[in-house]
Short mmCIF file of C-alpha atoms in Angstrom, two decimals:
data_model
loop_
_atom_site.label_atom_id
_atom_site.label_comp_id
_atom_site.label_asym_id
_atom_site.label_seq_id
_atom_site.Cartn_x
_atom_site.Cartn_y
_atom_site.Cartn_z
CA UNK A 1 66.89 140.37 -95.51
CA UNK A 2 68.96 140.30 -91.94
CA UNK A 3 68.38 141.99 -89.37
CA UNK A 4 71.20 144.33 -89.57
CA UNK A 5 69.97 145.17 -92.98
CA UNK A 6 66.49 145.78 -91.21
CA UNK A 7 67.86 147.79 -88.55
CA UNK A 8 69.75 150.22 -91.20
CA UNK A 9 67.26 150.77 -93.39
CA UNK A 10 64.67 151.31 -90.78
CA UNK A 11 67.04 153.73 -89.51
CA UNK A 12 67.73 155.82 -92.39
CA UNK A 13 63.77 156.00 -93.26
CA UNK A 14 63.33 157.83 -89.61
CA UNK A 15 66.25 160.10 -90.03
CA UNK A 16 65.00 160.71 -93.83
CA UNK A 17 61.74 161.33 -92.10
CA UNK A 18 63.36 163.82 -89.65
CA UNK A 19 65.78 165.33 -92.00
CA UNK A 20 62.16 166.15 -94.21
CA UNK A 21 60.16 168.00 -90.92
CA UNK A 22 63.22 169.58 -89.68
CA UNK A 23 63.89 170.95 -93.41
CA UNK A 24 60.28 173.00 -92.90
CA UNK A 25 61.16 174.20 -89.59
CA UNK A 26 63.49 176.27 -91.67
CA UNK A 27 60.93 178.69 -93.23
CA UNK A 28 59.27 179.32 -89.89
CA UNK A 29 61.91 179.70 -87.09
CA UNK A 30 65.49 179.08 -88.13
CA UNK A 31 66.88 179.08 -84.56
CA UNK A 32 64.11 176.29 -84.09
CA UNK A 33 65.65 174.29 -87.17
CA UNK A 34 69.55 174.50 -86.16
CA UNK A 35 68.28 173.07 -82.60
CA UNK A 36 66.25 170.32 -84.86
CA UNK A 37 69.44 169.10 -86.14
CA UNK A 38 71.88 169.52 -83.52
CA UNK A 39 69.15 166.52 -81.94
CA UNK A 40 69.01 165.21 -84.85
CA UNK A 41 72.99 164.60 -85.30
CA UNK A 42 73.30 163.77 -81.25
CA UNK A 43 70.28 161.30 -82.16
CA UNK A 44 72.40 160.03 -85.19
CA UNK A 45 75.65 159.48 -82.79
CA UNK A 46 73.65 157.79 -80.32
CA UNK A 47 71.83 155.22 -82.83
CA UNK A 48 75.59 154.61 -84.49
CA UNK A 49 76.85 153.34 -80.63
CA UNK A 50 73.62 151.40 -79.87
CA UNK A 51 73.49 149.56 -83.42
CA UNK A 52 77.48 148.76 -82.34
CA UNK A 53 76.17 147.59 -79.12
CA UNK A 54 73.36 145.97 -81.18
CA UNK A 55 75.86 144.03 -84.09
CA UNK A 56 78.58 143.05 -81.49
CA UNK A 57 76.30 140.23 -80.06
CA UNK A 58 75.51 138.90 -83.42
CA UNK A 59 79.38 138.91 -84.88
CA UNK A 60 79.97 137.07 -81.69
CA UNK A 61 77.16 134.48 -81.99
CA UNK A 62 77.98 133.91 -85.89
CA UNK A 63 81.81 133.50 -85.09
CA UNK A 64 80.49 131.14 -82.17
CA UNK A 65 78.39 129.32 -84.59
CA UNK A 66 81.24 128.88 -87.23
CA UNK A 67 83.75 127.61 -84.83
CA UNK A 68 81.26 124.81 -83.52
CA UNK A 69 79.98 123.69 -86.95
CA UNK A 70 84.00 123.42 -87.40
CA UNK A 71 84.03 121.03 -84.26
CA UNK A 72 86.64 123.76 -83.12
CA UNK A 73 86.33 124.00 -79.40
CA UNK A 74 89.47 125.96 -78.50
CA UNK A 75 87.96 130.00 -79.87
CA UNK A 76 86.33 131.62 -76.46
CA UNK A 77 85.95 135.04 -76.37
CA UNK A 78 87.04 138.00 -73.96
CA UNK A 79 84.53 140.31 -71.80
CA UNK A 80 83.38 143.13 -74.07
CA UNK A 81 82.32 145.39 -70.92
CA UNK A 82 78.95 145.35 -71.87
CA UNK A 83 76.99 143.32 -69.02
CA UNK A 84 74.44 141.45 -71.49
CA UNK A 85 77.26 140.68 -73.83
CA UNK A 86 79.58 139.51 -70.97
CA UNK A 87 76.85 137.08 -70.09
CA UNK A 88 76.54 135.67 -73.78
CA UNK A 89 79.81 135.24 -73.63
CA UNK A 90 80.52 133.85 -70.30
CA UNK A 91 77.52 130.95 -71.23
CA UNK A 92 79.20 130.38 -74.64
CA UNK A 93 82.80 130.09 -72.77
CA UNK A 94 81.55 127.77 -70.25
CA UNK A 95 79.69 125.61 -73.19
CA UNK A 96 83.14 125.57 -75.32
CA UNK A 97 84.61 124.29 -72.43
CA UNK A 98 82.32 121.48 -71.77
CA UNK A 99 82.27 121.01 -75.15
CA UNK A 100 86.32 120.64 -75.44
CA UNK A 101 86.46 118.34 -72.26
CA UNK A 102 83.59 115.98 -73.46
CA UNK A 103 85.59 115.53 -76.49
CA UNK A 104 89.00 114.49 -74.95
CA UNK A 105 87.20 112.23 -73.17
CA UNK A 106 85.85 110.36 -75.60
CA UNK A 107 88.69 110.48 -77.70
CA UNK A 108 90.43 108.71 -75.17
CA UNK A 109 87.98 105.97 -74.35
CA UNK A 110 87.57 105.76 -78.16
CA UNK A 111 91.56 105.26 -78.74
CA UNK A 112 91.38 103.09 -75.52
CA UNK A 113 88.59 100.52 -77.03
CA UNK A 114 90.80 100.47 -79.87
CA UNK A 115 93.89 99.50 -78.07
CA UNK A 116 91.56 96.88 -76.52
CA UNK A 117 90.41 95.50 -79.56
CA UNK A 118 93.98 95.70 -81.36
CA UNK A 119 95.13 93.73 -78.20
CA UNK A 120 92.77 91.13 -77.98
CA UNK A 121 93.35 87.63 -77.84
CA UNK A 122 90.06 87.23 -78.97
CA UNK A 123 88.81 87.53 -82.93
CA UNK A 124 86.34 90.45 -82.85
CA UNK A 125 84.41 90.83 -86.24
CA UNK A 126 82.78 94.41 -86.54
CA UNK A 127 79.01 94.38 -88.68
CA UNK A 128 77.47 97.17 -90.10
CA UNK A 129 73.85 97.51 -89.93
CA UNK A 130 73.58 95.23 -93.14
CA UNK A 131 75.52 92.57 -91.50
CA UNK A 132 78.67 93.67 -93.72
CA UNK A 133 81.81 93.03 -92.27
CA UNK A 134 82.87 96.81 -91.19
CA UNK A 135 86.41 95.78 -89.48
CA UNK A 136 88.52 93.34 -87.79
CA UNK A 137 91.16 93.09 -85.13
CA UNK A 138 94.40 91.56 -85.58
CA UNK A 139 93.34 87.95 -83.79
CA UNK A 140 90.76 87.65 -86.27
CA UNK A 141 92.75 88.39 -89.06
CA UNK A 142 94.90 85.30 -87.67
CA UNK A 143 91.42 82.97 -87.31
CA UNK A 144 89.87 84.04 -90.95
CA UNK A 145 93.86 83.51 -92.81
CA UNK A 146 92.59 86.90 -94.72
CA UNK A 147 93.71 90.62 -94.14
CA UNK A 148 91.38 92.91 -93.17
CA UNK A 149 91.49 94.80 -97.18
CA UNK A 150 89.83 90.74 -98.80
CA UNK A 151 86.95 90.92 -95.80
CA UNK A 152 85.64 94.31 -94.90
CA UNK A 153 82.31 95.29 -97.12
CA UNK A 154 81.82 91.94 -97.76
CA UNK A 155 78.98 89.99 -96.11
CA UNK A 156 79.41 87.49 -93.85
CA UNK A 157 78.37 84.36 -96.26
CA UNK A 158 81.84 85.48 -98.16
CA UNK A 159 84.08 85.23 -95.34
CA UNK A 160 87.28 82.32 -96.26
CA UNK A 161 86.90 78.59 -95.24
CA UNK A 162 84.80 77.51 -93.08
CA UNK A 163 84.13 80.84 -91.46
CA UNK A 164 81.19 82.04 -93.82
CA UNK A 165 79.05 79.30 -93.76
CA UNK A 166 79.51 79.24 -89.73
CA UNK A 167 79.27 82.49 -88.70
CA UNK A 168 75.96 83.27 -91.22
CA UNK A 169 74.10 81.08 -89.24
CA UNK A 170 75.33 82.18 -85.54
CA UNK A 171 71.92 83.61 -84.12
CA UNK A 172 72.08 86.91 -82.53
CA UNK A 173 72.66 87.88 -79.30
CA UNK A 174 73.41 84.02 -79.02
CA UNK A 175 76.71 81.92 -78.46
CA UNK A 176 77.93 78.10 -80.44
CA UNK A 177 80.93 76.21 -80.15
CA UNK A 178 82.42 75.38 -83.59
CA UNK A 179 84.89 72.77 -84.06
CA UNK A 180 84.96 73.55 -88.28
CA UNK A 181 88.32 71.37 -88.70
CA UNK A 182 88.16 68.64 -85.92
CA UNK A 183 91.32 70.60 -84.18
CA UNK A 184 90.64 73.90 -83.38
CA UNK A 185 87.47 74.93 -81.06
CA UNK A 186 86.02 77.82 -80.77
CA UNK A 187 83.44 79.65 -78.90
CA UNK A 188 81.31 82.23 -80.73
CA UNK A 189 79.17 85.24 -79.72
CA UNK A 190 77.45 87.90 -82.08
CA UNK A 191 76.46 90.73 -79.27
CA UNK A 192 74.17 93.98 -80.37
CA UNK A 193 75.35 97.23 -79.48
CA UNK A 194 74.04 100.81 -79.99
CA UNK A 195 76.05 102.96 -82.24
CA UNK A 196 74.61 106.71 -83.24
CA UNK A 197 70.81 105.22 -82.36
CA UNK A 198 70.98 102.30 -84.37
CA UNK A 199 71.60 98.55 -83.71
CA UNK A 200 74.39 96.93 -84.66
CA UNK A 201 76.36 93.57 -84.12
CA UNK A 202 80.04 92.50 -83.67
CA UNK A 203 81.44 88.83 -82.88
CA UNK A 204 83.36 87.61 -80.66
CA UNK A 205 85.30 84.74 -81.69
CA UNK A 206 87.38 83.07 -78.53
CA UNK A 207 89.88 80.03 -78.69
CA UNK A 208 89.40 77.19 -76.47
CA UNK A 209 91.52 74.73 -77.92
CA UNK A 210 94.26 74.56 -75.51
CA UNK A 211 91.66 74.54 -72.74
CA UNK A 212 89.65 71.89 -73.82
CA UNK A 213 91.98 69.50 -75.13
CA UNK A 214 93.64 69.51 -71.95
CA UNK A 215 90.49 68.99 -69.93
CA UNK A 216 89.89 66.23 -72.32
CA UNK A 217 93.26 64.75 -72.63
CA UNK A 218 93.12 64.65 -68.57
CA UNK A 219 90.15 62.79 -68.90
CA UNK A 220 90.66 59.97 -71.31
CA UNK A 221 94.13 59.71 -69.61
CA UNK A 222 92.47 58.65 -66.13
CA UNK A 223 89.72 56.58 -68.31
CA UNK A 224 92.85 54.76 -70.57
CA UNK A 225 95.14 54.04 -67.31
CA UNK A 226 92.55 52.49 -65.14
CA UNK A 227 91.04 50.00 -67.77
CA UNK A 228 94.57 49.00 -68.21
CA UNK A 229 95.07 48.64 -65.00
CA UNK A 230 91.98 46.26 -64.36
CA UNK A 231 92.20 44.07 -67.73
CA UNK A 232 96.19 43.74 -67.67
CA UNK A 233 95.65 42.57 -64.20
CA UNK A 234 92.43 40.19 -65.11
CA UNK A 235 94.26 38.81 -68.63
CA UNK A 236 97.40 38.22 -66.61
CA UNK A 237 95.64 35.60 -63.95
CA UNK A 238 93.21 34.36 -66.96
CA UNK A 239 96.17 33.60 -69.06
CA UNK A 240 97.57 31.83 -66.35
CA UNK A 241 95.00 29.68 -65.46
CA UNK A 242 94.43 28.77 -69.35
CA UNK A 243 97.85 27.27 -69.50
CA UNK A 244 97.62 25.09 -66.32
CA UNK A 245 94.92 23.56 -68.57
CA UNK A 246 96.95 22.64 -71.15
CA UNK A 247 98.57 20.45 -68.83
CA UNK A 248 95.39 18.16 -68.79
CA UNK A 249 95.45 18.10 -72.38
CA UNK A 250 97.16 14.78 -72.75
CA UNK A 251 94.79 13.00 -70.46
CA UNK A 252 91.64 13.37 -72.64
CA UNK A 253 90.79 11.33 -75.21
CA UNK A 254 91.78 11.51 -79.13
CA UNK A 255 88.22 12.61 -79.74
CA UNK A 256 88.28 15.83 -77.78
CA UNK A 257 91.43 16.85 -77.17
CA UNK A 258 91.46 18.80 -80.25
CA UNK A 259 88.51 20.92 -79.47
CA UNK A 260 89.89 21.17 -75.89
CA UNK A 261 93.01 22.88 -77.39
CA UNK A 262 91.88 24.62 -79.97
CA UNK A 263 89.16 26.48 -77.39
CA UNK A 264 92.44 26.77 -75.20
CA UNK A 265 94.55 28.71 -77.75
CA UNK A 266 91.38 30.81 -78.99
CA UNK A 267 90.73 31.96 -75.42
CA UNK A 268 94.85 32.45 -75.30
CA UNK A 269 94.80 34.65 -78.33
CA UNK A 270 91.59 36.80 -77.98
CA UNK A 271 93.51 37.77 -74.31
CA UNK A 272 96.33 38.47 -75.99
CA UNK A 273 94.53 40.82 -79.02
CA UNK A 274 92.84 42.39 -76.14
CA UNK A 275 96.29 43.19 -74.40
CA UNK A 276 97.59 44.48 -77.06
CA UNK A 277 94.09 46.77 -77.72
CA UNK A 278 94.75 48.00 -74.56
CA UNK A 279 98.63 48.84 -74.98
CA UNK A 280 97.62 50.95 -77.96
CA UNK A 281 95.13 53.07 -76.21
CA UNK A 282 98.27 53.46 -73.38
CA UNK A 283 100.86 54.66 -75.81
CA UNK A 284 98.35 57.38 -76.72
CA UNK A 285 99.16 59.46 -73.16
CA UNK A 286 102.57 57.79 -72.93
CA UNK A 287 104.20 59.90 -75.76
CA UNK A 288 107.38 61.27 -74.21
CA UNK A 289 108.21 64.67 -75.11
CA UNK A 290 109.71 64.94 -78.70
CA UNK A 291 113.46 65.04 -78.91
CA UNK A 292 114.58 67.26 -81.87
CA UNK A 293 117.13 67.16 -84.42
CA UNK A 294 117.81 68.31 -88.02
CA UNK A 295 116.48 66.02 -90.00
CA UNK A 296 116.46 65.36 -93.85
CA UNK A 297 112.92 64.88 -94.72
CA UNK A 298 112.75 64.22 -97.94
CA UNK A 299 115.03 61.10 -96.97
CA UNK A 300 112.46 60.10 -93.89
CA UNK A 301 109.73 60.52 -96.78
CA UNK A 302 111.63 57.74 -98.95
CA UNK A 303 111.84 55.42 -95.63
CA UNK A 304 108.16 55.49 -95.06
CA UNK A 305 107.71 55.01 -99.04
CA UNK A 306 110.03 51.59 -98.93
CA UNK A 307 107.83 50.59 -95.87
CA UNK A 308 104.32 51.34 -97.48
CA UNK A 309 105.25 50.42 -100.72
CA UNK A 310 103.96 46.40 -100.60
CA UNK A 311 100.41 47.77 -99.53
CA UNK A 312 100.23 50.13 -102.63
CA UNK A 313 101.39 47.68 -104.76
CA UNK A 314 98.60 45.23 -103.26
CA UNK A 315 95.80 47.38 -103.13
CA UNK A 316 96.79 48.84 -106.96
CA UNK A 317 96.78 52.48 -105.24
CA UNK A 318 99.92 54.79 -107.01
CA UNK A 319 102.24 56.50 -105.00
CA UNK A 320 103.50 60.02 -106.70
CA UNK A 321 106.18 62.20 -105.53
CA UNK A 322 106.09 66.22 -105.43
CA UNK A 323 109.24 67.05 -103.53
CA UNK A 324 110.94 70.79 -103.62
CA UNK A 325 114.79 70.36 -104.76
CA UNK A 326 115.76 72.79 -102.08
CA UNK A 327 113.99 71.36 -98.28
CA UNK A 328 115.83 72.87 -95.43
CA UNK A 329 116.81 70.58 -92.20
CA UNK A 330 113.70 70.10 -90.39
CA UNK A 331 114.12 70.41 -86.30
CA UNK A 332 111.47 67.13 -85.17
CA UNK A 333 111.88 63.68 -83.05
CA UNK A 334 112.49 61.28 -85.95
CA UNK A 335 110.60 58.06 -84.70
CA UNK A 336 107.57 60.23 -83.23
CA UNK A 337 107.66 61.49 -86.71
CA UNK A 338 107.76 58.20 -88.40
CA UNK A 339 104.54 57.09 -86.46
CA UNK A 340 102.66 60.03 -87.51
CA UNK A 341 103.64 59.56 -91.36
CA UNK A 342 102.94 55.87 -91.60
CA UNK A 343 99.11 56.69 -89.20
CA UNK A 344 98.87 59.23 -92.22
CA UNK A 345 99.49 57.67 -95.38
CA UNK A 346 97.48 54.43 -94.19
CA UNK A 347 94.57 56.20 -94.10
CA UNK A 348 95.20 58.17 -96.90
CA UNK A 349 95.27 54.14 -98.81
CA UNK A 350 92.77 53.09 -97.01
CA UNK A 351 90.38 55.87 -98.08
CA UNK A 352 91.77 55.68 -101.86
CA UNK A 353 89.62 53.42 -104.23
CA UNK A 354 92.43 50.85 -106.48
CA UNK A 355 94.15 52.48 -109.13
CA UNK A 356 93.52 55.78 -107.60
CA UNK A 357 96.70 57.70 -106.12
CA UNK A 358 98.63 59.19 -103.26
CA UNK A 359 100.96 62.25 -103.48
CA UNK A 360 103.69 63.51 -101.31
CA UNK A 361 104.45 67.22 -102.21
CA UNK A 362 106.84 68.92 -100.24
CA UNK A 363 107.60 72.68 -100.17
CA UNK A 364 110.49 75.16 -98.98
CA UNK A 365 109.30 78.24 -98.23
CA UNK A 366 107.45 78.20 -95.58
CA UNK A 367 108.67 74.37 -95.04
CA UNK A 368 105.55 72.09 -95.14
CA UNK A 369 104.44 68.62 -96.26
CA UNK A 370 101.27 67.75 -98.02
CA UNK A 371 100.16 64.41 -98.30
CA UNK A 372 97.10 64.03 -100.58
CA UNK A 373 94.83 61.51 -102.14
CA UNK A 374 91.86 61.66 -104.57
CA UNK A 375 89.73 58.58 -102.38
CA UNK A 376 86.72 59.32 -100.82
CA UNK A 377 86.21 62.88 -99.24
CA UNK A 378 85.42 63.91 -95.68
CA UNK A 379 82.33 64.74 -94.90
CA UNK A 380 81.34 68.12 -92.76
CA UNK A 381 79.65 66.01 -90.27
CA UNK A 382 83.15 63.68 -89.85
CA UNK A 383 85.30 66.65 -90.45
CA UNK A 384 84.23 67.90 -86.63
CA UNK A 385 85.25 64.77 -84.82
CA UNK A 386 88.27 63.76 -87.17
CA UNK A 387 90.87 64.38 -84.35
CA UNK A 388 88.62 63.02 -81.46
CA UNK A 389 89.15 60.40 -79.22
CA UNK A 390 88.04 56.65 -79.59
CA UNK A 391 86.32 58.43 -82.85
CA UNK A 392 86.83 56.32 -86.18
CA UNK A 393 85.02 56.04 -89.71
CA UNK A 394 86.35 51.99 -90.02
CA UNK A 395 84.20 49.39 -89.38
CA UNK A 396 86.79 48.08 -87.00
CA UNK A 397 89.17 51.12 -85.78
CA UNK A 398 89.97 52.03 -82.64
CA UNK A 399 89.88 55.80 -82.68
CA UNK A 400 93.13 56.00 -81.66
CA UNK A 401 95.28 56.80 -84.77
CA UNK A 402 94.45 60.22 -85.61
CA UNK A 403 94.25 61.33 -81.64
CA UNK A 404 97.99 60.10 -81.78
CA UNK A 405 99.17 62.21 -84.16
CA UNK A 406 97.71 65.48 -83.18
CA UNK A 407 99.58 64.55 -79.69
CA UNK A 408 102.95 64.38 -81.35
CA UNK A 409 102.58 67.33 -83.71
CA UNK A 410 100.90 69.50 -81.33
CA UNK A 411 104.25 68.81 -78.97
CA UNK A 412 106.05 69.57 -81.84
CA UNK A 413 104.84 72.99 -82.62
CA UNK A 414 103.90 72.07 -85.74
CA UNK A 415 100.35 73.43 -87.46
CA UNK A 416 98.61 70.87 -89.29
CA UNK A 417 94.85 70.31 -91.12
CA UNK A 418 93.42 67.86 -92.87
CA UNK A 419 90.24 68.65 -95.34
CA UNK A 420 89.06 67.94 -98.14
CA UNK A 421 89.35 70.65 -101.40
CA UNK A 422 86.81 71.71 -103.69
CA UNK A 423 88.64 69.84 -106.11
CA UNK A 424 87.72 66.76 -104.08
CA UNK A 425 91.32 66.23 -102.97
CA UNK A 426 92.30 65.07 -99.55
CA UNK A 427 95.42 66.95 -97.94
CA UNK A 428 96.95 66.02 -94.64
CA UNK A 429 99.03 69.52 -94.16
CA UNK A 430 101.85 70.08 -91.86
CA UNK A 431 103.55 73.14 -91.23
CA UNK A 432 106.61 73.42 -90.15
#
């Protein structure tokens, strides 16, 4: 029962109870009894404008009530007159107010973090308290090659590529460098946060390719020119001084002059070899910057294939064409181009066991080439350093090949990987 309901019945039981005593007045003194109910009506007026005063409050409070389990912060209500009703309503006023304010304010800072996030350069990967993905920004959209609809509600061991297996293991409230593909590098943080009194996690996924590979390609271009500098200048007076011996060749004997020119011409050579060791490491930060043209690739494809072709016959490895009948012109620097496809497809032979195969697939839209192989895969562990410097998987490589050609296609423009498929196919990819 409510208290209004209280309030009226308890009232009608007392006026019942008057009505009753007042009714037996009547057979004494009937002057007394009309004055009985003449109190008894003023009584009844009275108690009708103090249970007003009395339910006024209480529609106020229950509309007040309503309107703030409706998060509706714009009802106030106007001064009734009465002075303890007035201050109900001037504390309930005040409170809507505060109420309405605190809300704009957060709605702002909340549509402001978004616009931060949205805006970001940097991947941000929202977790639920499950370690769900819950949302992502637009820059990590671009890093996971998945819309937002394939990843959110799924855990993070799901996540495309490389990025599940990485990111499960990222301890919390801890930061790693990943390198997954050998190009790209990338520092990550998974930060805790407080939302609604529980703890939660996002990541923070930041590029640093650009950064690093300049520190590094500063670094290995200081390294490069001064060892050329020191052994050009050391093979140069060595080579020198080797062929004023030759001159003293004829005056030894018949028994050892052929040792003394065969050690002559060994020294001669190895100086040469190591010139040209060095020269190779020096065309690495001597690429000039690309010159562009349209250019028909499928025909630059067919130039490379009459060069290569002697070394897949000899090493019994097939070479298989995939090529789209409708390639646009591609804008690139033909002979920079040319060094990167032959680098390319020589390692794709080397790595390809005899009678295995090499395919060049081409495609139109988006324009990109694909040069695959079914030899021996790359490992995770080689996958990382792929594209380093001086770094190489041959017994007697220089480190050099691969370095070039992420120089000339990352002055290109062009986007590129190379990994190897579930499938256990190797594809070099470029993008155009």
């Amino acid at each position: 029962m409510t208290l209004r309901s209280k309030f009226i019945l308890t009232a009608t039981l007392l006026y019942a109870a008057m009505g009753f005593l007042a009714w037996q007045l009547l057979q004494y003194d009937k002057w007394l009894f009309i004055a009985c109910e003449a109190l008894i009506l003023l009584s009844l007026v009275l108690t009708a404008k103090l249970y007003t005063a009395f339910v006024r409050p209480l529609n106020l409070m229950a509309a007040g009530i309503e309107s703030i389990k409706d998060r509706d912060f714009s009802i106030k209500f106007l001064d009734t007159g009465q002075p303890e009703v007035d201050q109900l309503i001037a504390v309930y006023n005040q409170m809507m107010d505060e109420l309405r304010e605190e809300r704009v304010v957060q709605t702002e800072k909340h549509f402001l973090l978004e616009r931060l996030i949205e805006a970001s350069p940097s991947g941000i990967i929202l977790l639920d308290t499950h370690d769900r993905v819950a949302g992502v920004n637009p820059a990590a959209v671009t890093l996971l090659q998945a819309s937002g609809k394939e990843v959110v509600g799924k855990p993070l061991t799901e996540l495309p590529n490389h990025w599940g297996k990485s990111l499960s293991e990222l301890p919390k409230d801890a930061q790693r460098v990943l390198r997954p593909n050998g190009i790209q590098t990338y520092r990550c943080r998974k930060i805790r946060f407080l939302d609604r009194g529980y703890h939660r996690y996002f990541i923070l996924l930041e590029e640093l390719t650009q950064e690093l590979l300049e520190k590094e390609r500063n670094a290995y271009e200081k390294l490069i020119r001064m060892m050329s500098h020191e052994i050009n200048n050391s093979i140069g007076a060595v080579n020198s001084i080797l062929q004023s011996f030759s001159y003293f060749s004829p005056q030894l004997n018949a028994n050892t002059q052929p040792d003394f020119d065969e050690a002559l011409q060994v020294c001669i050579t190895r100086n040469q070899n190591l010139a040209g060791f060095m020269a190779n490491f020096a065309n690495v930060v001597r690429i000039p910057v690309p010159h562009k043209q349209e250019t028909d690739l499928h025909a630059l494809l067919h130039s490379i294939h009459r060069l290569m072709q002697p070394s897949f016959e000899r090493n019994s490895v097939r070479w298989e064409w995939e090529l789209t009948e409708q390639m646009p012109p591609v804008s690139l620097d033909v002979q920079q181009m040319e060094q990167v496809l032959i680098n390319v497809v020589k390692n794709a032979l080397e790595a390809t066991e005899p009678h295995g195969w090499v395919k060049v697939k081409t495609n139109a839209s988006p324009p990109q080439l694909l040069i695959q192989d079914n030899g021996k895969a790359i490992t995770p562990e080689v996958q990382e350093k792929l594209f380093s410097p001086f770094f190489s998987t041959k017994a007697n490589g220089q480190g050099i090949g691969l370095t070039m050609v992420r120089e000339i296609l990352m002055q290109h423009g062009f986007a590129f990987s190379l990994e190897t498929g579930s499938d256990g196919v190797t594809t070099f990819q470029i993008q155009f």
